[in-house]
Every structure is written in C-alpha cells, then in structure tokens.
C-alpha cells in the first residue's frame, strides 16, 4: 500500500481537530514510508471520512467534552484490541454508542460530523456509514428490484454508524417501527458504536420509539442533552 499524500491545512480545516487530540500538522504529515504508521493511517482515514461529510458540515468541530470522551474511549479500545491481537492498524469496531438530543437547529448534526472528523485523525481506522433515519426508511421500503435486506445489513453491520434525526417526522408506520427496532437491536446485541441524533426529549424516547428501542438506547448510549437556541435562526 502506498503512503497517503500529505494534507493541506488550507484545503482541509483540520487544525482544530488536531489540537483537540493534542496532535500537530507535522505529526499528521509525517512521511515515514510505512503505510500503516499512525500518521499514514490518520491521513487515509481522514480522507475517507471527508467523502461522507456533507458540504455544510465539512469544517465541523465537536465542542461537547462528552464527545471527546466517547471518541477517546472507542479509539483506546481499538488500540488495546490491536495489542492483544496484532493487526496492521487499530480499527474502531466495538464499544458504547452516543445519543445527542436537542431541539431543532441547536447543532446536533454539526456535533455528529465534528465527532466523525475528529475520530478520523486519531490514527485508528474508523469506517463510518452515515444516514438520516428518514433516508434509511425510504431505502428500506420493500420494492421490486431492490434487495432491502442487503441495504439493511449495510447499515446494521457498519463498523461505525451515524444515524441522524432518529424519531423525526410524522406518525411511525409499522415499517419504520420495524426498521428502528431491528437496527437498534442489532447494534445493541453486537455492541457496535453508533452515533445517533434526535430532536426528542429524553422523556419522549419511550413513547416515540417504543419501550424496547428506548430501553436498549439507554443502556448502549452515553447521552448528551444539548441546550440553547436554533443556530439557523440566529444566523438569519
Ligand atoms: N458550533 C457551531 N459552530 C458553527 N456553526 C454551527 C455550530 N453548530 C451548528 N452550526 C450551524 O448551525 C446550523 C444548524 O446546525 P445543525 O444542522 O447541526 O442543527 P441540528 O440540531 O442538527 O438541527 P435539526 O434538529 O433541524 O436537524 C448549521 O448551519 C450548522 O452548520
Ligand atoms: Mg440535524
């Protein structure tokens, strides 16, 4: 495998992410010829991560301290697993999940993409799949010519999954309830790290998502309750 090209900080707003992880640009751009060195892995993982970050959140930086704790916990577990069973790179593949709750426009999605970007530059590999809950329900609608079970598994089995806006929208149909339960149950059973955002209040989780989903979320997730204003309206 070829070492990954250096990262231009002008093009990638990466300095705050490095500072949050006590790393420097010189470290990230270290050219040691070893494709599996930490900086090479970080550059590769970061460049892969940028491909799933939408334009609006391309410079997102997570500010919530609990997010940093979550990242560092998962990355620490990945390095510990690599020590026990040596592999070329440490890979984030199991551990706790994170639930970010808060009202419209408060910055939940922004914090989520900030987490994704920061995890990318730690030197552990994190292979993210990103989806909004509404898009997932639409993709999984049974229809001719589409193998929705394969699509379900692509999300359920993703090493790290970002589900944005869980519980949003109108009344849940049998289909969306079924998707919610199967997805959360799979991630719960296999202890797969999942970052979830939702507009629901903590006390609304059970009523909206069903007790069985809410119970699993409570056990599997660290929870952040964001408070504040709608940043979209403030900007306007
Ligand atoms: N800490 C921040 N610094 C700068 N811009 C921010 C920050 N947090 C959020 N924003 C911006 O504010 C807007 C709303 O943020 P975001 O989309 O994350 O809100 P949200 O809580 O996910 O809203 P919704 O519930 O409607 O999905 C976006 O344009 C986002 O880029
Ligand atoms: Mg959002």
Short mmCIF file of C-alpha atoms and ligand atoms in Angstrom, two decimals:
data_model
loop_
_atom_site.label_atom_id
_atom_site.label_comp_id
_atom_site.label_asym_id
_atom_site.label_seq_id
_atom_site.Cartn_x
_atom_site.Cartn_y
_atom_site.Cartn_z
CA UNK A 1 0.00 0.00 0.00
CA UNK A 2 1.26 3.46 -0.93
CA UNK A 3 1.72 6.03 1.83
CA UNK A 4 -1.10 8.59 1.69
CA UNK A 5 -0.44 12.12 0.36
CA UNK A 6 0.11 14.97 2.81
CA UNK A 7 -2.88 17.01 3.89
CA UNK A 8 -3.01 20.70 3.05
CA UNK A 9 -4.46 22.56 6.05
CA UNK A 10 -5.67 25.35 3.73
CA UNK A 11 -7.97 22.94 1.93
CA UNK A 12 -8.96 20.92 4.98
CA UNK A 13 -9.95 22.74 8.13
CA UNK A 14 -8.04 20.25 10.19
CA UNK A 15 -6.01 22.23 12.75
CA UNK A 16 -8.80 22.38 15.41
CA UNK A 17 -9.27 18.62 15.13
CA UNK A 18 -5.56 18.02 15.64
CA UNK A 19 -5.45 20.45 18.57
CA UNK A 20 -8.38 18.63 20.21
CA UNK A 21 -6.38 15.40 20.02
CA UNK A 22 -3.08 17.04 21.10
CA UNK A 23 -1.61 16.35 17.68
CA UNK A 24 0.16 18.65 15.23
CA UNK A 25 0.08 19.06 11.47
CA UNK A 26 3.75 17.95 11.36
CA UNK A 27 2.74 14.72 13.07
CA UNK A 28 -0.15 14.14 10.66
CA UNK A 29 2.02 14.79 7.62
CA UNK A 30 4.96 12.67 8.83
CA UNK A 31 6.32 10.82 5.82
CA UNK A 32 7.86 7.69 7.32
CA UNK A 33 7.26 5.40 4.33
CA UNK A 34 5.21 3.00 6.43
CA UNK A 35 1.61 2.92 5.13
CA UNK A 36 0.43 1.54 8.50
CA UNK A 37 2.14 4.12 10.69
CA UNK A 38 -0.24 6.17 12.84
CA UNK A 39 0.07 9.37 10.77
CA UNK A 40 -0.40 7.49 7.48
CA UNK A 41 -3.44 5.70 8.88
CA UNK A 42 -4.79 9.01 10.17
CA UNK A 43 -4.37 10.71 6.77
CA UNK A 44 -6.05 7.82 4.96
CA UNK A 45 -8.90 7.59 7.46
CA UNK A 46 -9.41 11.36 7.40
CA UNK A 47 -9.58 11.46 3.58
CA UNK A 48 -12.10 8.59 3.59
CA UNK A 49 -14.15 10.41 6.23
CA UNK A 50 -14.33 13.60 4.17
CA UNK A 51 -16.16 11.65 1.47
CA UNK A 52 -19.16 11.07 3.78
CA UNK A 53 -19.31 14.58 5.29
CA UNK A 54 -21.85 16.85 3.54
CA UNK A 55 -20.63 20.26 2.38
CA UNK A 56 -22.46 22.14 5.15
CA UNK A 57 -20.59 20.27 7.88
CA UNK A 58 -17.20 19.97 6.17
CA UNK A 59 -15.50 22.12 8.82
CA UNK A 60 -17.48 20.86 11.83
CA UNK A 61 -15.59 20.59 15.10
CA UNK A 62 -17.21 18.89 18.09
CA UNK A 63 -17.21 21.09 21.20
CA UNK A 64 -19.05 18.89 23.66
CA UNK A 65 -16.48 17.36 26.08
CA UNK A 66 -18.53 14.14 26.28
CA UNK A 67 -17.95 13.66 22.57
CA UNK A 68 -14.17 13.75 23.07
CA UNK A 69 -14.50 11.22 25.90
CA UNK A 70 -16.55 8.95 23.63
CA UNK A 71 -14.02 9.20 20.80
CA UNK A 72 -11.06 8.59 23.09
CA UNK A 73 -12.80 5.62 24.73
CA UNK A 74 -13.50 3.91 21.40
CA UNK A 75 -10.06 4.67 20.00
CA UNK A 76 -8.44 3.44 23.23
CA UNK A 77 -10.36 0.17 22.91
CA UNK A 78 -9.26 -0.16 19.29
CA UNK A 79 -5.57 0.20 20.25
CA UNK A 80 -5.99 -2.19 23.20
CA UNK A 81 -7.56 -4.81 20.89
CA UNK A 82 -4.70 -4.35 18.42
CA UNK A 83 -2.21 -5.07 21.20
CA UNK A 84 -3.96 -8.32 22.12
CA UNK A 85 -4.34 -9.47 18.54
CA UNK A 86 -1.79 -7.67 16.37
CA UNK A 87 -3.16 -6.23 13.13
CA UNK A 88 -1.57 -3.64 10.81
CA UNK A 89 -3.92 -0.91 12.06
CA UNK A 90 -6.18 -0.42 15.08
CA UNK A 91 -9.82 -0.45 13.98
CA UNK A 92 -12.79 1.03 15.84
CA UNK A 93 -15.37 -1.73 15.82
CA UNK A 94 -17.00 -2.11 19.21
CA UNK A 95 -17.89 -0.09 22.26
CA UNK A 96 -20.51 2.32 23.53
CA UNK A 97 -22.74 4.47 21.38
CA UNK A 98 -23.59 8.16 21.67
CA UNK A 99 -27.03 9.77 21.68
CA UNK A 100 -27.18 13.53 21.08
CA UNK A 101 -30.56 15.03 21.97
CA UNK A 102 -31.70 18.61 21.49
CA UNK A 103 -34.18 20.88 19.77
CA UNK A 104 -34.23 21.98 16.13
CA UNK A 105 -31.14 23.79 14.85
CA UNK A 106 -29.18 23.52 18.07
CA UNK A 107 -26.22 21.87 16.32
CA UNK A 108 -26.67 18.12 16.80
CA UNK A 109 -25.73 17.15 13.27
CA UNK A 110 -22.80 19.56 13.40
CA UNK A 111 -21.51 17.90 16.59
CA UNK A 112 -22.00 14.49 14.98
CA UNK A 113 -19.89 15.32 11.94
CA UNK A 114 -17.38 17.01 14.21
CA UNK A 115 -17.05 13.70 16.07
CA UNK A 116 -16.66 11.79 12.81
CA UNK A 117 -13.92 14.14 11.64
CA UNK A 118 -12.06 14.10 14.92
CA UNK A 119 -12.15 10.32 15.26
CA UNK A 120 -10.63 10.13 11.79
CA UNK A 121 -7.35 11.80 12.75
CA UNK A 122 -6.57 9.69 15.82
CA UNK A 123 -4.55 7.04 13.98
CA UNK A 124 -7.22 4.37 14.45
CA UNK A 125 -9.26 3.33 11.42
CA UNK A 126 -12.95 4.22 11.69
CA UNK A 127 -15.14 3.18 8.76
CA UNK A 128 -18.28 5.26 9.02
CA UNK A 129 -21.63 4.80 7.33
CA UNK A 130 -23.84 7.86 7.55
CA UNK A 131 -27.59 8.07 7.03
CA UNK A 132 -30.57 10.11 8.13
CA UNK A 133 -33.32 7.98 9.64
CA UNK A 134 -35.81 9.22 7.01
CA UNK A 135 -33.50 8.22 4.15
CA UNK A 136 -32.95 4.83 5.74
CA UNK A 137 -36.70 4.14 5.98
CA UNK A 138 -37.10 5.15 2.33
CA UNK A 139 -34.20 2.97 1.19
CA UNK A 140 -35.56 0.00 3.07
CA UNK A 141 -39.10 0.21 1.67
CA UNK A 142 -39.71 -3.19 0.08
CA UNK A 143 -39.87 -2.62 -3.66
CA UNK A 144 -39.31 -4.54 -6.84
CA UNK A 145 -35.70 -5.00 -7.91
CA UNK A 146 -34.18 -3.76 -4.64
CA UNK A 147 -32.73 -6.12 -2.08
CA UNK A 148 -33.68 -4.15 1.00
CA UNK A 149 -32.21 -6.79 3.31
CA UNK A 150 -28.73 -6.21 1.87
CA UNK A 151 -29.26 -2.48 2.31
CA UNK A 152 -30.39 -3.06 5.90
CA UNK A 153 -27.28 -5.11 6.65
CA UNK A 154 -25.02 -2.46 5.13
CA UNK A 155 -26.24 -0.13 7.87
CA UNK A 156 -26.81 -2.60 10.71
CA UNK A 157 -23.33 -4.11 10.34
CA UNK A 158 -21.40 -0.89 9.64
CA UNK A 159 -18.32 -0.69 11.88
CA UNK A 160 -19.36 2.82 12.98
CA UNK A 161 -22.79 4.21 12.09
CA UNK A 162 -24.13 7.78 12.24
CA UNK A 163 -27.95 7.85 12.27
CA UNK A 164 -29.08 11.46 12.04
CA UNK A 165 -32.56 12.55 13.16
CA UNK A 166 -33.91 9.35 14.66
CA UNK A 167 -37.56 9.73 15.64
CA UNK A 168 -38.21 12.77 13.39
CA UNK A 169 -41.20 13.03 11.07
CA UNK A 170 -44.84 12.04 11.34
CA UNK A 171 -46.50 9.05 12.90
CA UNK A 172 -44.32 5.94 12.81
CA UNK A 173 -45.58 3.25 10.48
CA UNK A 174 -45.17 -0.46 11.09
CA UNK A 175 -42.29 -0.33 8.60
CA UNK A 176 -40.39 2.44 10.41
CA UNK A 177 -41.00 0.83 13.81
CA UNK A 178 -39.66 -2.42 12.45
CA UNK A 179 -36.56 -0.74 10.98
CA UNK A 180 -35.91 1.13 14.24
CA UNK A 181 -36.14 -2.00 16.35
CA UNK A 182 -34.12 -4.25 14.05
CA UNK A 183 -31.38 -1.65 13.56
CA UNK A 184 -31.01 -0.66 17.20
CA UNK A 185 -31.32 -4.25 18.39
CA UNK A 186 -28.57 -5.39 16.01
CA UNK A 187 -26.23 -2.58 17.05
CA UNK A 188 -27.05 -3.27 20.72
CA UNK A 189 -26.50 -7.03 20.52
CA UNK A 190 -23.17 -6.67 18.74
CA UNK A 191 -22.04 -3.60 20.70
CA UNK A 192 -21.38 -1.67 17.51
CA UNK A 193 -20.59 2.03 18.03
CA UNK A 194 -23.47 4.18 16.78
CA UNK A 195 -23.84 7.94 16.90
CA UNK A 196 -27.49 8.95 16.98
CA UNK A 197 -29.04 12.41 16.97
CA UNK A 198 -32.67 13.13 17.77
CA UNK A 199 -35.00 16.05 18.42
CA UNK A 200 -36.83 14.05 21.05
CA UNK A 201 -36.75 14.97 24.71
CA UNK A 202 -35.35 12.21 26.94
CA UNK A 203 -38.84 11.60 28.39
CA UNK A 204 -40.32 11.26 24.89
CA UNK A 205 -37.97 8.47 23.77
CA UNK A 206 -40.13 5.61 25.08
CA UNK A 207 -43.42 6.95 23.76
CA UNK A 208 -41.99 7.76 20.33
CA UNK A 209 -39.56 4.91 19.71
CA UNK A 210 -41.25 2.20 21.78
CA UNK A 211 -40.09 0.92 25.13
CA UNK A 212 -37.92 -1.85 23.70
CA UNK A 213 -35.92 0.55 21.50
CA UNK A 214 -35.70 3.19 24.24
CA UNK A 215 -34.50 0.65 26.80
CA UNK A 216 -31.69 -0.50 24.52
CA UNK A 217 -30.70 3.08 23.67
CA UNK A 218 -30.47 3.95 27.35
CA UNK A 219 -28.13 1.04 28.04
CA UNK A 220 -25.94 1.29 24.94
CA UNK A 221 -25.52 5.08 24.70
CA UNK A 222 -23.78 7.86 26.51
CA UNK A 223 -26.26 10.70 26.29
CA UNK A 224 -25.75 14.40 25.61
CA UNK A 225 -28.66 16.78 26.15
CA UNK A 226 -27.85 19.92 24.18
CA UNK A 227 -29.48 23.17 25.23
CA UNK A 228 -29.55 26.55 23.52
CA UNK A 229 -31.05 28.37 20.56
CA UNK A 230 -31.76 27.46 16.97
CA UNK A 231 -28.47 28.43 15.29
CA UNK A 232 -30.15 28.70 11.90
CA UNK A 233 -32.47 31.46 13.09
CA UNK A 234 -29.64 33.19 14.91
CA UNK A 235 -27.54 33.20 11.73
CA UNK A 236 -30.51 34.52 9.72
N1 LIG B 1 -20.81 25.02 16.94
C1 LIG B 1 -21.15 25.51 15.76
N2 LIG B 1 -20.39 26.40 15.13
C2 LIG B 1 -20.73 26.92 13.94
N3 LIG B 1 -21.87 26.59 13.28
C3 LIG B 1 -22.67 25.71 13.86
C4 LIG B 1 -22.37 25.12 15.12
N4 LIG B 1 -23.37 24.27 15.45
C5 LIG B 1 -24.24 24.33 14.44
N5 LIG B 1 -23.84 25.19 13.50
C6 LIG B 1 -24.57 25.53 12.28
O1 LIG B 1 -25.92 25.77 12.65
C7 LIG B 1 -26.83 25.19 11.72
C8 LIG B 1 -27.73 24.18 12.45
O2 LIG B 1 -26.92 23.12 12.96
P1 LIG B 1 -27.36 21.59 12.79
O3 LIG B 1 -27.82 21.32 11.42
O4 LIG B 1 -26.27 20.77 13.33
O5 LIG B 1 -28.62 21.54 13.80
P2 LIG B 1 -29.47 20.31 14.27
O6 LIG B 1 -29.56 20.35 15.74
O7 LIG B 1 -28.95 19.07 13.66
O8 LIG B 1 -30.90 20.66 13.66
P3 LIG B 1 -32.11 19.68 13.26
O9 LIG B 1 -32.74 19.21 14.53
O10 LIG B 1 -33.07 20.56 12.48
O11 LIG B 1 -31.56 18.57 12.43
C9 LIG B 1 -25.97 24.58 10.63
O12 LIG B 1 -25.81 25.52 9.59
C10 LIG B 1 -24.64 24.35 11.33
O13 LIG B 1 -23.57 24.34 10.41
MG1 LIG B 2 -29.74 17.77 12.26
#
